[in-house]
mmCIF file of C-alpha atoms in Angstrom:
data_model
loop_
_atom_site.group_PDB
_atom_site.id
_atom_site.type_symbol
_atom_site.label_atom_id
_atom_site.label_comp_id
_atom_site.label_asym_id
_atom_site.label_seq_id
_atom_site.Cartn_x
_atom_site.Cartn_y
_atom_site.Cartn_z
ATOM 1 C CA ASN A 1 -28.039 24.529 -66.953
ATOM 2 C CA LEU A 2 -27.548 27.644 -69.184
ATOM 3 C CA LEU A 3 -24.850 28.652 -71.639
ATOM 4 C CA MET A 4 -24.957 32.398 -72.365
ATOM 5 C CA ILE A 5 -23.073 33.618 -75.444
ATOM 6 C CA GLU A 6 -22.645 37.353 -75.096
ATOM 7 C CA GLU A 7 -20.366 38.048 -78.047
ATOM 8 C CA MET A 8 -18.342 36.274 -80.776
ATOM 9 C CA GLN A 9 -16.712 38.145 -83.540
ATOM 10 C CA ILE A 10 -15.195 36.659 -86.608
ATOM 11 C CA ALA A 11 -12.774 38.676 -88.683
ATOM 12 C CA LYS A 12 -14.187 39.732 -92.093
ATOM 13 C CA PRO A 13 -12.090 37.312 -94.255
ATOM 14 C CA TYR A 14 -13.505 34.405 -92.229
ATOM 15 C CA GLN A 15 -17.168 35.367 -92.030
ATOM 16 C CA ARG A 16 -19.583 33.170 -93.962
ATOM 17 C CA THR A 17 -16.959 30.380 -94.125
ATOM 18 C CA THR A 18 -17.067 27.034 -92.270
ATOM 19 C CA LEU A 19 -14.988 28.491 -89.416
ATOM 20 C CA PHE A 20 -18.035 29.236 -87.176
ATOM 21 C CA TYR A 21 -19.542 25.808 -87.893
ATOM 22 C CA SER A 22 -16.151 24.149 -87.040
ATOM 23 C CA PHE A 23 -15.854 26.032 -83.780
ATOM 24 C CA CYS A 24 -19.518 25.113 -82.749
ATOM 25 C CA LYS A 25 -18.946 21.507 -83.655
ATOM 26 C CA HIS A 26 -15.860 21.284 -81.555
ATOM 27 C CA PHE A 27 -17.245 23.352 -78.682
ATOM 28 C CA SER A 28 -20.626 21.531 -78.509
ATOM 29 C CA GLY A 29 -18.826 18.250 -77.875
ATOM 30 C CA MET A 30 -17.214 19.840 -74.783
ATOM 31 C CA LEU A 31 -20.434 21.096 -73.134
ATOM 32 C CA PRO A 32 -21.556 19.288 -70.019
ATOM 33 C CA GLU A 33 -24.867 17.347 -70.429
ATOM 34 C CA GLU A 34 -26.433 19.569 -67.709
ATOM 35 C CA ILE A 35 -26.606 22.480 -70.227
ATOM 36 C CA GLU A 36 -30.284 22.625 -71.257
ATOM 37 C CA ARG A 37 -30.518 26.073 -72.764
ATOM 38 C CA VAL A 38 -28.344 28.310 -74.994
ATOM 39 C CA GLU A 39 -28.937 32.001 -75.069
ATOM 40 C CA ALA A 40 -27.138 34.538 -77.255
ATOM 41 C CA TYR A 41 -27.371 38.188 -78.329
ATOM 42 C CA ALA A 42 -27.287 39.369 -81.844
ATOM 43 C CA ASP A 43 -27.093 42.849 -83.376
ATOM 44 C CA PRO A 44 -30.476 43.450 -85.034
ATOM 45 C CA ARG A 45 -28.714 44.491 -88.245
ATOM 46 C CA ASN A 46 -26.859 41.146 -88.580
ATOM 47 C CA LEU A 47 -29.459 39.234 -90.486
ATOM 48 C CA HIS A 48 -27.091 36.375 -91.396
ATOM 49 C CA SER A 49 -26.357 35.699 -87.700
ATOM 50 C CA ARG A 50 -30.041 35.906 -86.817
ATOM 51 C CA LYS A 51 -31.007 33.450 -89.562
ATOM 52 C CA LEU A 52 -28.369 31.028 -88.354
ATOM 53 C CA MET A 53 -29.677 31.109 -84.789
ATOM 54 C CA PHE A 54 -33.285 30.558 -86.038
ATOM 55 C CA ARG A 55 -32.075 27.537 -87.957
ATOM 56 C CA LEU A 56 -30.610 26.316 -84.760
ATOM 57 C CA GLY A 57 -34.066 26.438 -83.184
ATOM 58 C CA MET A 58 -33.516 29.653 -81.197
ATOM 59 C CA THR A 59 -36.291 32.185 -80.818
ATOM 60 C CA GLU A 60 -36.195 35.834 -80.052
ATOM 61 C CA LYS A 61 -37.052 36.616 -76.406
ATOM 62 C CA GLU A 62 -37.101 40.416 -76.296
ATOM 63 C CA GLU A 63 -35.649 43.352 -78.349
ATOM 64 C CA GLU A 64 -33.437 45.939 -76.847
ATOM 65 C CA ARG A 65 -30.230 47.249 -78.237
ATOM 66 C CA PHE A 66 -29.379 43.671 -79.139
ATOM 67 C CA ILE A 67 -31.702 40.824 -79.842
ATOM 68 C CA HIS A 68 -31.842 38.145 -77.120
ATOM 69 C CA LEU A 69 -32.356 34.559 -78.458
ATOM 70 C CA SER A 70 -32.813 31.352 -76.607
ATOM 71 C CA GLY A 71 -33.033 27.735 -77.675
ATOM 72 C CA SER A 72 -32.642 24.086 -76.736
ATOM 73 C CA ALA A 73 -29.119 22.807 -76.058
ATOM 74 C CA ALA A 74 -30.159 19.387 -77.112
ATOM 75 C CA LYS A 75 -31.334 20.630 -80.518
ATOM 76 C CA ILE A 76 -28.107 22.591 -81.014
ATOM 77 C CA ARG A 77 -25.978 19.574 -80.090
ATOM 78 C CA GLU A 78 -27.860 17.545 -82.593
ATOM 79 C CA TRP A 79 -27.208 20.096 -85.261
ATOM 80 C CA PHE A 80 -23.380 19.850 -84.791
ATOM 81 C CA LYS A 81 -23.096 16.050 -84.531
#
């Protein structure tokens, strides 16, 4: 019931474009309904990525080398409908 996203890197020319949104919209439609939680890691220096995850309803769980975030899969699915 958990989807863990460990790393996703987007080439510099495609950062802050609609590429990531398009990927998530496509991918979220393929997720089984059993997925209840989505967790991801973010580099603490990547404020843009962290802000995006906060907008998706994810919250920080703990801080280590990377920031561990967790959120509701239902809320994230709704975002990408």
